[in-house]
Coordinates of C-alpha atoms in Angstrom, one line a residue:
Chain A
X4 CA 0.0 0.0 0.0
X5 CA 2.8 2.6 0.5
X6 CA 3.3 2.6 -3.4
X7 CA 0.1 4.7 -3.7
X8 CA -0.5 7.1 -0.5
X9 CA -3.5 9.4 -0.4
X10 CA -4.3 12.0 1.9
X11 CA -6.4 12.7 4.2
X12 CA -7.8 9.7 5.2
X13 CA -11.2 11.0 6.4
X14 CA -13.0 14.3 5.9
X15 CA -16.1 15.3 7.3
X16 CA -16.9 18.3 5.1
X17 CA -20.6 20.3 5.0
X18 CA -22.2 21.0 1.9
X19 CA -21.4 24.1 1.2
X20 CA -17.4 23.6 1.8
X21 CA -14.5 23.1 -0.6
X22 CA -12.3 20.4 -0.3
X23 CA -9.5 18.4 -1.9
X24 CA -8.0 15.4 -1.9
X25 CA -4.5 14.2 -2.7
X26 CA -3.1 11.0 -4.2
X27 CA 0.1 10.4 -4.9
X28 CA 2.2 7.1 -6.9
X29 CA 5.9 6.1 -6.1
X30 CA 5.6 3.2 -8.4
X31 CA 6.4 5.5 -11.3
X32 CA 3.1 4.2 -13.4
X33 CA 1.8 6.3 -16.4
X34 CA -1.9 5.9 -15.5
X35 CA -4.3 6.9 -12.6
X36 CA -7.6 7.0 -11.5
X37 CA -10.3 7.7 -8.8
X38 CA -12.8 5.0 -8.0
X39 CA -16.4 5.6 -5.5
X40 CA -17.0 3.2 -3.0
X41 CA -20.2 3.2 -1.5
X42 CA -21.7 1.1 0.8
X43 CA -23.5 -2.0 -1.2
X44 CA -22.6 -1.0 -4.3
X45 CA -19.7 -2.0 -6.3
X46 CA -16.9 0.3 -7.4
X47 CA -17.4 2.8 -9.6
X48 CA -15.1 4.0 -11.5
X49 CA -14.8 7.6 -11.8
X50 CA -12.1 9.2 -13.7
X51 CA -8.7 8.3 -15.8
X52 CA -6.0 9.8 -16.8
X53 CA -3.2 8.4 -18.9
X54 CA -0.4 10.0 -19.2
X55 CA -1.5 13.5 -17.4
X56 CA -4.2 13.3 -20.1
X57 CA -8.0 12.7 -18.9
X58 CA -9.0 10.1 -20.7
X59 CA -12.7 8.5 -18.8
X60 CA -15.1 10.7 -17.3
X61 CA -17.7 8.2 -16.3
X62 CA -20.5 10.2 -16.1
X63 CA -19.4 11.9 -12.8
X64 CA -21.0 15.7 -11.9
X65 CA -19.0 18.5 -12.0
X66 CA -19.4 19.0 -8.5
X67 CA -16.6 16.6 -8.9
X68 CA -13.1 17.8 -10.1
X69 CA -10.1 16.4 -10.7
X70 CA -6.7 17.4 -11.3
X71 CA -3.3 16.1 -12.7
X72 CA -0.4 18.1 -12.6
X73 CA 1.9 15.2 -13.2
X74 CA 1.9 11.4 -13.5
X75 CA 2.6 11.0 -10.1
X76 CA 0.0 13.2 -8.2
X77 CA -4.0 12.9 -8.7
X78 CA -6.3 15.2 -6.9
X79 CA -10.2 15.5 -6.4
X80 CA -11.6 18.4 -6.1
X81 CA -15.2 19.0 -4.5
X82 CA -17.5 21.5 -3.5
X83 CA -21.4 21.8 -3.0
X84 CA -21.2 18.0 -2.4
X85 CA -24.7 16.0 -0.8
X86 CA -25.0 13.7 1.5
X87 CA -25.0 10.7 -0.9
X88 CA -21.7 11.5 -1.5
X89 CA -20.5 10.3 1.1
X90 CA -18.2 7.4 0.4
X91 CA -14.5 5.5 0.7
X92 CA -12.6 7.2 -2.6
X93 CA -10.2 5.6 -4.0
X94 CA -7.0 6.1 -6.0
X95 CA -5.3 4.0 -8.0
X96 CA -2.3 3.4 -10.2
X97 CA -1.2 1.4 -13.3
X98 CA 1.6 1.4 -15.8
X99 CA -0.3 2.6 -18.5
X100 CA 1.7 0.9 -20.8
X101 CA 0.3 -2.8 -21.3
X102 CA -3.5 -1.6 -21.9
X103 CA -6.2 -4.2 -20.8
X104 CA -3.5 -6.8 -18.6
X105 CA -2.3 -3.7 -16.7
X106 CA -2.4 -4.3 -13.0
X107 CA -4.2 -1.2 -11.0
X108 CA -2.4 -0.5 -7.6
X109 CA -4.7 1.2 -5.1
X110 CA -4.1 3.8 -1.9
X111 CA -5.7 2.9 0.9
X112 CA -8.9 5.6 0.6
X113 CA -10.2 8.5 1.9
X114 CA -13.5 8.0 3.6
X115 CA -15.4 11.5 3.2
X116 CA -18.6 12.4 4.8
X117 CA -20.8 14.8 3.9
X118 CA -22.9 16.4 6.4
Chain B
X21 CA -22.0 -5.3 -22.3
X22 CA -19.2 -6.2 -19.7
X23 CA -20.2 -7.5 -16.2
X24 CA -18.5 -9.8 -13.5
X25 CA -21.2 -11.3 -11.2
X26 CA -19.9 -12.6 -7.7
X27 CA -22.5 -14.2 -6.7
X28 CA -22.4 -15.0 -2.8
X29 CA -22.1 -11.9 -0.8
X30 CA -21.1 -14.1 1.8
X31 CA -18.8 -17.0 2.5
X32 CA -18.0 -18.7 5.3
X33 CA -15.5 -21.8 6.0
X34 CA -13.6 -23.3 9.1
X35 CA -10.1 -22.7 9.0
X36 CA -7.9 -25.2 7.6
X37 CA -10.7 -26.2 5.3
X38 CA -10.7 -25.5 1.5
X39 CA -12.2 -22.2 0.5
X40 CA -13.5 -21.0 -2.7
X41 CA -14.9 -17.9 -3.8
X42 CA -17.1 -18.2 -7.4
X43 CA -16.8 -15.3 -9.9
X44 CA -18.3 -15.2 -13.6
X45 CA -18.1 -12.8 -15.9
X46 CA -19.3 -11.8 -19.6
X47 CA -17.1 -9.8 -22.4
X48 CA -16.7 -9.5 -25.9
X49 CA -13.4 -10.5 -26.5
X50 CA -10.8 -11.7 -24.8
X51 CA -10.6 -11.4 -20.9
X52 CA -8.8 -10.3 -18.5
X53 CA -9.5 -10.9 -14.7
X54 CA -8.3 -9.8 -11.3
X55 CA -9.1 -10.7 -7.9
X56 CA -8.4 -8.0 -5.2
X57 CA -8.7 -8.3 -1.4
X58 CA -10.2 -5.5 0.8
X59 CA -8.9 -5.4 4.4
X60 CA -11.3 -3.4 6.8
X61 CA -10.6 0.3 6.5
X62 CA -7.8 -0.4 3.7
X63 CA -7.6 -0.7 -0.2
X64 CA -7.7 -2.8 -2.3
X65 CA -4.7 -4.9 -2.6
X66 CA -4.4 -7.2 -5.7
X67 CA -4.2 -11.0 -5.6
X68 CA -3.6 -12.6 -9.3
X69 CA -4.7 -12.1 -12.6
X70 CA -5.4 -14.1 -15.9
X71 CA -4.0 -12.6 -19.1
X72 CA -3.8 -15.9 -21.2
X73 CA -1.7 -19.1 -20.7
X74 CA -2.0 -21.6 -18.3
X75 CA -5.6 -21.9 -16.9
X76 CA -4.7 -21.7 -13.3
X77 CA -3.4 -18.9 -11.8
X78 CA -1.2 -18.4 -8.7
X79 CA -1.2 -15.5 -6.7
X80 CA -0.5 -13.6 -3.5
X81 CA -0.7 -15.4 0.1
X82 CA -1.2 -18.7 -1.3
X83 CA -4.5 -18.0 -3.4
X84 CA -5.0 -19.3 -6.8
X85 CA -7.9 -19.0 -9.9
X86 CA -8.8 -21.1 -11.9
X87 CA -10.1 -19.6 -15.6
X88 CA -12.6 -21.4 -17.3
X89 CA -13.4 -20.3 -20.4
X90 CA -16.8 -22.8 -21.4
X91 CA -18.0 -22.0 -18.2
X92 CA -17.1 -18.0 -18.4
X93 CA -15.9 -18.6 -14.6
X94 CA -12.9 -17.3 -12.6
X95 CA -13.1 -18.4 -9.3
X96 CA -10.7 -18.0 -6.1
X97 CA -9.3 -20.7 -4.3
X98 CA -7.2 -21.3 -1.1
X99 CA -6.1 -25.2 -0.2
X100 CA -6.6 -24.5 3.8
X101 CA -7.9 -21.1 4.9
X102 CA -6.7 -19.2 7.8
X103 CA -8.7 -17.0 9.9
X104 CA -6.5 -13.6 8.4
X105 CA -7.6 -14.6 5.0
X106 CA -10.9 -12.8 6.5
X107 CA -12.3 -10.0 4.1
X108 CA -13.3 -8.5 1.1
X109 CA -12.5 -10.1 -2.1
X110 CA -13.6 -8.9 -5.4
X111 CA -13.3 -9.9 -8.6
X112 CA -12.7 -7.6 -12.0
X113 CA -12.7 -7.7 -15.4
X114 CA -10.5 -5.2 -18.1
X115 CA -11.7 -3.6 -21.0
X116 CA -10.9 -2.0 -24.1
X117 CA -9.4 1.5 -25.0
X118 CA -5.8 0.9 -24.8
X119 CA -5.8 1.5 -21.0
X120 CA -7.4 -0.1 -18.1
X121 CA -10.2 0.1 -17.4
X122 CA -12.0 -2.5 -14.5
X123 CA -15.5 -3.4 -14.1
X124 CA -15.8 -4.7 -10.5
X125 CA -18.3 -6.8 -9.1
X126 CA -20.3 -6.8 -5.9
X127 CA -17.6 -8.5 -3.6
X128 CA -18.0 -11.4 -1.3
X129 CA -17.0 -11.4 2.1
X130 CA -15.2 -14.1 3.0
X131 CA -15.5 -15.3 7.2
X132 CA -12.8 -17.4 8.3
X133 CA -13.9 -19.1 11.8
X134 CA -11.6 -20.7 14.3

């Protein structure tokens, strides 16, 4: 898990706050993303980017926004967030090199609440 | 359309016993699958994967898979559980456009009694 670190690793935010959070690789992969994990759901994938380029939006509101400066750091922007928000979100990490076989290396989360 | 299907949300086994943990999936194409285990309060930490070659496939902490391709299947196995193999486990498939992309399913949780 140290290969991907993400920070912090919960946040209690209201709905009218603005917040980020950080990821960051040392596995010195080409490719990162942020995943939702809600309770009883399975993971959704929310956003890619290959090469510092964003390549996958999956639908995600622009209440949501992401940033990468480099291949090495990912963040998530958010503001005016709701309730339903509130979820484990994950970063992950692959090579970005091999396509469909890469292997995706994850952080350990930030659980965010929204109150 | 790509899915993976998991579907126990629970299993439980005695430790020292056998443990397996079913998985199916459906893609056009070629697959590729991944098994990940979810600690409490952790991420996901990958186990194996199936690219092609041999049909089973050997992977962290003694676990292994075994790809089926008649019966679209990729399911998890462990000869003798241990109470620590207690957890999360999901199972994934990759798709298309050059990069990858997973589709997760539901996860099972696996209970690991004394």
């Amino acid at each position: 898990e140290t290969g991907v670190t993400q920070t912090p690793r919960h946040l209690v935010m209201g709905m009218t706050n603005k917040k980020s959070l950080k990821c960051e690789q040392h596995l010195g992969h080409n490719a990162m993303y942020w995943y939702k994990q809600s309770a009883k759901k399975p993971l959704e994938l929310m956003f890619v980017y290959n090469f510092k380029e964003q390549t996958e939006n999956n639908s995600v509101p622009s209440r949501f926004s992401p940033e990468c400066p480099n291949s090495s750091h990912l963040f998530l922007h958010l503001h005016t967030l709701q309730p339903e928000d509130s979820a484990l979100y994950l970063c992950a990490s692959s090579q970005g090199l091999a396509g469909e076989s890469d292997t995706q290396y994850f952080g350990p989360g930030t659980r965010l609440t929204v109150l | 359309a790509q899915s993976v299907a998991q579907p126990e949300d629970q299993v439980n086994v005695a430790e020292g016993n056998p443990l397996t943990v079913k998985c199916t999936y459906s893609v056009s194409g070629n697959p590729y699958l991944f098994w990940y285990v979810q600690y409490p309060n952790r991420g996901l930490q990958f186990l194996l994967k199936y690219i092609t070659g041999d049909n089973l496939v050997k992977g962290s902490y003694g676990f292994e898979a075994e790809f089926n391709k008649s019966q679209t299947s990729f399911h998890l196995k462990k000869p003798s559980a241990l109470v620590s193999d207690s957890a999360l486990y999901f199972c994934a498939v990759s798709f298309g456009g050059g990069y990858n992309k997973l589709i997760f399913g539901a996860g099972t949780r696996l209970a690991v009694h004394p």
